[in-house]
């Protein structure tokens, strides 16, 4: 649809019979809006809903029509563009925590319609606030089936967040509506920093001893140290094995030799 408004000029000797509003797309002829013709002179506004094609530029012209054609006003006009059909609604399937500061959104997009795809845009909101904050856009190519988007950049770990997502297009008028997850999801605790300063303290044919410095625990509630060993340099494809005898030697977080 297109909405028009105007200011009528002086009527002169015109016996008013209607507003003559006409439109023309490229490579077509002029057609008149019957919806505008039926309005009284005082209306000076009209909505055209018939005969239009979405995402199309039209020339438009308007004049005051009179019983005597010689009394009709000159045409006044310009150009207008109808809106594109926006991308269809996104369906959210699941939203789960993917780290201390992010949520993984699993969704199914709607029909693209007249959207020239740019990206999927996610925004997040912290429980107790009304502010939506954008995450980095995700998806460089449009998908027509189930997809995922990682909404991240949250300021706090172990807090409740919700998300919403939409499909964005080169013409923002073709963007999909926001799809908002109806619940809040608790993110993971901030993981402990990795141990450092790993050093061999004793090495023989069948035994090795090592020490290390624990990293900062952050939001980790300590349970145990996990020690694994492998042959060679530990590259891709290496088979790691749990070292059970270290469990008794590293019985507290402060223990650091095995």
Short mmCIF file of C-alpha atoms in Angstrom, two decimals:
data_model
loop_
_atom_site.label_atom_id
_atom_site.label_comp_id
_atom_site.label_asym_id
_atom_site.label_seq_id
_atom_site.Cartn_x
_atom_site.Cartn_y
_atom_site.Cartn_z
CA UNK A 1 0.00 0.00 0.00
CA UNK A 2 0.96 3.66 -0.42
CA UNK A 3 -0.23 6.59 1.69
CA UNK A 4 -0.51 10.06 0.17
CA UNK A 5 -1.43 13.45 1.57
CA UNK A 6 -1.54 16.87 -0.07
CA UNK A 7 -2.79 20.45 0.30
CA UNK A 8 -5.49 21.53 -2.10
CA UNK A 9 -5.09 24.75 -4.05
CA UNK A 10 -7.78 27.35 -4.51
CA UNK A 11 -10.80 25.78 -6.26
CA UNK A 12 -11.33 28.59 -8.71
CA UNK A 13 -14.38 27.80 -10.89
CA UNK A 14 -13.98 24.03 -10.46
CA UNK A 15 -17.08 21.99 -9.64
CA UNK A 16 -15.26 19.21 -7.78
CA UNK A 17 -15.81 15.63 -9.00
CA UNK A 18 -12.87 13.84 -7.34
CA UNK A 19 -9.14 13.60 -6.80
CA UNK A 20 -7.46 12.07 -9.84
CA UNK A 21 -4.40 10.21 -8.58
CA UNK A 22 -2.57 8.12 -11.14
CA UNK A 23 0.46 5.85 -10.94
CA UNK A 24 2.80 4.29 -13.49
CA UNK A 25 5.56 1.71 -13.10
CA UNK A 26 8.40 1.35 -15.59
CA UNK A 27 7.30 0.05 -19.01
CA UNK A 28 3.59 0.31 -18.10
CA UNK A 29 0.82 2.84 -18.65
CA UNK A 30 -0.85 5.16 -16.18
CA UNK A 31 -3.65 3.77 -14.02
CA UNK A 32 -5.99 5.71 -11.74
CA UNK A 33 -6.73 4.90 -8.10
CA UNK A 34 -10.48 4.51 -7.63
CA UNK A 35 -9.88 4.75 -3.88
CA UNK A 36 -8.73 8.36 -4.21
CA UNK A 37 -11.36 9.34 -6.80
CA UNK A 38 -14.16 8.56 -4.35
CA UNK A 39 -12.93 10.94 -1.63
CA UNK A 40 -14.48 14.35 -0.90
CA UNK A 41 -12.43 17.49 -1.63
CA UNK A 42 -11.76 18.13 2.06
CA UNK A 43 -10.07 14.74 2.56
CA UNK A 44 -6.72 15.64 0.93
CA UNK A 45 -5.27 12.23 1.88
CA UNK A 46 -5.60 8.79 0.35
CA UNK A 47 -4.36 5.21 0.79
CA UNK A 48 -3.81 3.19 -2.37
CA UNK A 49 -4.06 -0.57 -1.84
CA UNK A 50 -5.11 -1.84 -5.28
CA UNK A 51 -3.03 -2.54 -8.36
CA UNK A 52 0.38 -2.20 -6.67
CA UNK A 53 3.40 -4.50 -6.90
CA UNK A 54 5.82 -4.82 -3.97
CA UNK A 55 9.36 -3.42 -4.15
CA UNK A 56 8.54 -1.33 -7.23
CA UNK A 57 9.14 2.32 -8.16
CA UNK A 58 6.13 4.29 -9.41
CA UNK A 59 5.70 7.68 -10.94
CA UNK A 60 2.70 9.37 -9.34
CA UNK A 61 0.66 12.40 -10.41
CA UNK A 62 -2.37 14.10 -8.85
CA UNK A 63 -4.84 16.72 -9.95
CA UNK A 64 -8.26 18.04 -8.92
CA UNK A 65 -10.91 16.74 -11.28
CA UNK A 66 -13.83 19.00 -12.19
CA UNK A 67 -17.12 18.75 -14.05
CA UNK A 68 -15.66 21.06 -16.67
CA UNK A 69 -12.32 19.59 -17.84
CA UNK A 70 -11.08 23.10 -18.62
CA UNK A 71 -11.28 23.95 -14.88
CA UNK A 72 -9.12 21.01 -13.74
CA UNK A 73 -5.87 21.79 -11.95
CA UNK A 74 -2.49 20.92 -13.47
CA UNK A 75 -0.90 17.63 -12.43
CA UNK A 76 1.47 17.60 -9.47
CA UNK A 77 3.68 14.53 -8.99
CA UNK A 78 6.84 12.71 -8.06
CA UNK A 79 8.12 9.16 -7.52
CA UNK A 80 7.46 6.61 -4.78
CA UNK A 81 8.68 3.09 -4.05
CA UNK A 82 6.61 0.30 -2.53
CA UNK A 83 8.12 -1.73 0.28
CA UNK A 84 9.64 -5.17 -0.31
CA UNK A 85 7.98 -8.23 1.16
CA UNK A 86 10.03 -8.86 4.34
CA UNK A 87 11.69 -12.14 5.16
CA UNK A 88 9.43 -14.60 6.95
CA UNK A 89 9.41 -15.09 10.69
CA UNK A 90 12.25 -17.07 12.27
CA UNK A 91 11.33 -20.03 14.48
CA UNK A 92 13.52 -20.49 17.55
CA UNK A 93 14.07 -24.16 18.38
CA UNK A 94 16.43 -24.14 21.39
CA UNK A 95 18.64 -21.69 23.27
CA UNK A 96 21.35 -23.14 25.54
CA UNK A 97 24.47 -21.83 27.25
CA UNK A 98 27.61 -22.34 25.15
CA UNK A 99 30.15 -20.66 27.48
CA UNK A 100 30.35 -18.38 30.49
CA UNK A 101 29.44 -15.41 28.30
CA UNK A 102 27.42 -16.73 25.35
CA UNK A 103 24.27 -18.60 24.31
CA UNK A 104 23.87 -20.90 21.32
CA UNK A 105 20.68 -20.22 19.34
CA UNK A 106 19.24 -23.02 17.21
CA UNK A 107 16.65 -21.69 14.75
CA UNK A 108 14.82 -22.23 11.48
CA UNK A 109 14.54 -19.21 9.14
CA UNK A 110 11.35 -18.25 7.34
CA UNK A 111 10.97 -17.70 3.60
CA UNK A 112 13.40 -15.12 2.17
CA UNK A 113 10.70 -13.39 0.10
CA UNK A 114 12.28 -10.14 -1.22
CA UNK A 115 15.15 -10.04 1.29
CA UNK A 116 18.65 -9.77 -0.18
CA UNK A 117 20.42 -11.54 2.69
CA UNK A 118 23.16 -9.85 4.72
CA UNK A 119 23.42 -11.78 8.02
CA UNK A 120 21.54 -13.08 11.02
CA UNK A 121 21.66 -10.54 13.85
CA UNK A 122 21.33 -11.64 17.47
CA UNK A 123 20.82 -9.38 20.48
CA UNK A 124 20.95 -10.29 24.18
CA UNK A 125 19.40 -8.92 27.36
CA UNK A 126 20.43 -9.47 30.97
CA UNK A 127 17.72 -10.44 33.44
CA UNK A 128 16.52 -7.37 35.34
CA UNK A 129 17.31 -4.91 32.52
CA UNK A 130 15.40 -3.60 29.51
CA UNK A 131 18.41 -2.99 27.26
CA UNK A 132 19.08 -5.11 24.17
CA UNK A 133 22.73 -5.33 23.07
CA UNK A 134 23.90 -6.60 19.67
CA UNK A 135 26.25 -9.56 19.34
CA UNK A 136 28.50 -9.81 16.26
CA UNK A 137 26.41 -10.84 13.20
CA UNK A 138 26.54 -14.52 12.28
CA UNK A 139 26.08 -16.40 9.03
CA UNK A 140 27.62 -15.18 5.78
CA UNK A 141 25.23 -17.26 3.67
CA UNK A 142 21.51 -17.74 4.06
CA UNK A 143 20.30 -21.21 5.02
CA UNK A 144 16.86 -22.62 4.34
CA UNK A 145 16.90 -25.20 7.11
CA UNK A 146 17.96 -25.42 10.75
CA UNK A 147 20.94 -23.24 11.62
CA UNK A 148 22.78 -21.98 14.70
CA UNK A 149 24.07 -18.61 15.88
CA UNK A 150 26.36 -18.01 18.84
CA UNK A 151 25.24 -14.87 20.68
CA UNK A 152 28.15 -13.70 22.80
CA UNK A 153 29.96 -10.79 24.35
CA UNK A 154 28.07 -10.93 27.64
CA UNK A 155 29.57 -8.86 30.47
CA UNK A 156 29.06 -11.37 33.32
CA UNK A 157 29.41 -15.11 33.76
CA UNK A 158 26.90 -17.30 35.59
CA UNK A 159 24.02 -14.90 34.92
CA UNK A 160 20.62 -15.19 33.27
CA UNK A 161 20.23 -13.88 29.72
CA UNK A 162 17.68 -14.08 26.93
CA UNK A 163 18.18 -13.51 23.19
CA UNK A 164 16.36 -12.46 20.05
CA UNK A 165 17.38 -12.86 16.41
CA UNK A 166 16.33 -11.54 13.02
CA UNK A 167 17.34 -11.87 9.38
CA UNK A 168 18.89 -8.65 8.04
CA UNK A 169 18.82 -7.57 4.40
CA UNK A 170 20.45 -4.96 2.16
CA UNK A 171 17.13 -3.08 2.38
CA UNK A 172 16.25 -2.85 6.11
CA UNK A 173 12.56 -2.73 5.16
CA UNK A 174 12.92 -6.38 4.11
CA UNK A 175 14.35 -7.49 7.49
CA UNK A 176 12.41 -10.20 9.25
CA UNK A 177 10.63 -9.53 12.52
CA UNK A 178 12.53 -10.23 15.74
CA UNK A 179 12.14 -13.76 17.12
CA UNK A 180 12.58 -13.60 20.90
CA UNK A 181 13.25 -16.56 23.20
CA UNK A 182 10.55 -16.49 25.90
CA UNK A 183 12.79 -17.54 28.82
CA UNK A 184 16.12 -16.64 30.44
CA UNK A 185 19.07 -19.04 30.29
CA UNK A 186 21.84 -19.33 32.89
CA UNK A 187 25.35 -19.14 31.41
CA UNK A 188 28.25 -21.26 32.62
CA UNK A 189 30.54 -20.22 35.48
CA UNK A 190 33.80 -18.49 34.56
CA UNK A 191 36.25 -21.38 33.99
CA UNK A 192 39.43 -21.67 35.98
CA UNK A 193 42.57 -20.45 34.27
CA UNK A 194 44.86 -23.25 33.03
CA UNK A 195 47.80 -24.33 35.18
CA UNK A 196 51.18 -22.92 34.24
CA UNK A 197 54.91 -23.35 34.90
CA UNK A 198 54.80 -27.08 34.17
CA UNK A 199 58.26 -28.50 34.92
CA UNK A 200 59.86 -31.93 35.18
CA UNK A 201 61.45 -32.41 38.62
CA UNK A 202 62.68 -35.98 38.17
CA UNK A 203 62.96 -38.28 35.15
CA UNK A 204 64.10 -41.92 34.90
CA UNK A 205 63.48 -44.85 32.56
CA UNK A 206 60.10 -45.71 34.12
CA UNK A 207 59.16 -42.69 36.21
CA UNK A 208 58.73 -38.98 35.92
CA UNK A 209 57.83 -36.33 38.46
CA UNK A 210 56.49 -32.90 37.63
CA UNK A 211 55.25 -29.73 39.28
CA UNK A 212 52.99 -26.93 38.15
CA UNK A 213 51.45 -23.67 39.32
CA UNK A 214 47.63 -23.57 39.58
CA UNK A 215 45.88 -20.81 37.62
CA UNK A 216 43.26 -18.52 39.13
CA UNK A 217 40.14 -20.50 40.13
CA UNK A 218 37.69 -17.73 39.21
CA UNK A 219 34.21 -19.35 39.53
CA UNK A 220 35.46 -22.94 39.58
CA UNK A 221 34.42 -24.98 42.63
CA UNK A 222 37.43 -27.29 42.74
CA UNK A 223 36.83 -31.06 42.62
CA UNK A 224 40.08 -32.64 41.42
CA UNK A 225 43.14 -32.30 39.22
CA UNK A 226 42.99 -34.34 36.02
CA UNK A 227 46.36 -35.58 34.71
CA UNK A 228 46.74 -37.29 31.35
CA UNK A 229 49.80 -38.60 29.50
CA UNK A 230 50.58 -39.57 25.91
CA UNK A 231 53.54 -40.79 23.90
CA UNK A 232 55.43 -38.43 21.64
CA UNK A 233 54.71 -34.72 21.35
CA UNK A 234 50.94 -34.81 21.86
CA UNK A 235 49.96 -33.72 18.38
CA UNK A 236 46.77 -34.39 16.46
CA UNK A 237 45.58 -37.99 16.80
CA UNK A 238 47.45 -38.65 20.04
CA UNK A 239 45.89 -41.08 22.49
CA UNK A 240 45.79 -39.59 25.98
CA UNK A 241 45.49 -41.78 29.10
CA UNK A 242 44.43 -40.82 32.61
CA UNK A 243 47.21 -41.03 35.25
CA UNK A 244 45.30 -42.54 38.17
CA UNK A 245 48.19 -42.47 40.66
CA UNK A 246 48.23 -38.66 40.63
CA UNK A 247 44.73 -38.53 42.14
CA UNK A 248 46.02 -39.38 45.65
CA UNK A 249 49.08 -37.12 45.35
CA UNK A 250 47.02 -34.12 44.19
CA UNK A 251 44.34 -34.34 46.85
CA UNK A 252 43.79 -30.59 47.21
CA UNK A 253 43.88 -27.58 44.96
CA UNK A 254 47.07 -26.44 46.62
CA UNK A 255 48.88 -29.70 45.79
CA UNK A 256 51.13 -29.18 42.80
CA UNK A 257 53.55 -32.13 42.45
CA UNK A 258 53.07 -35.67 41.19
#
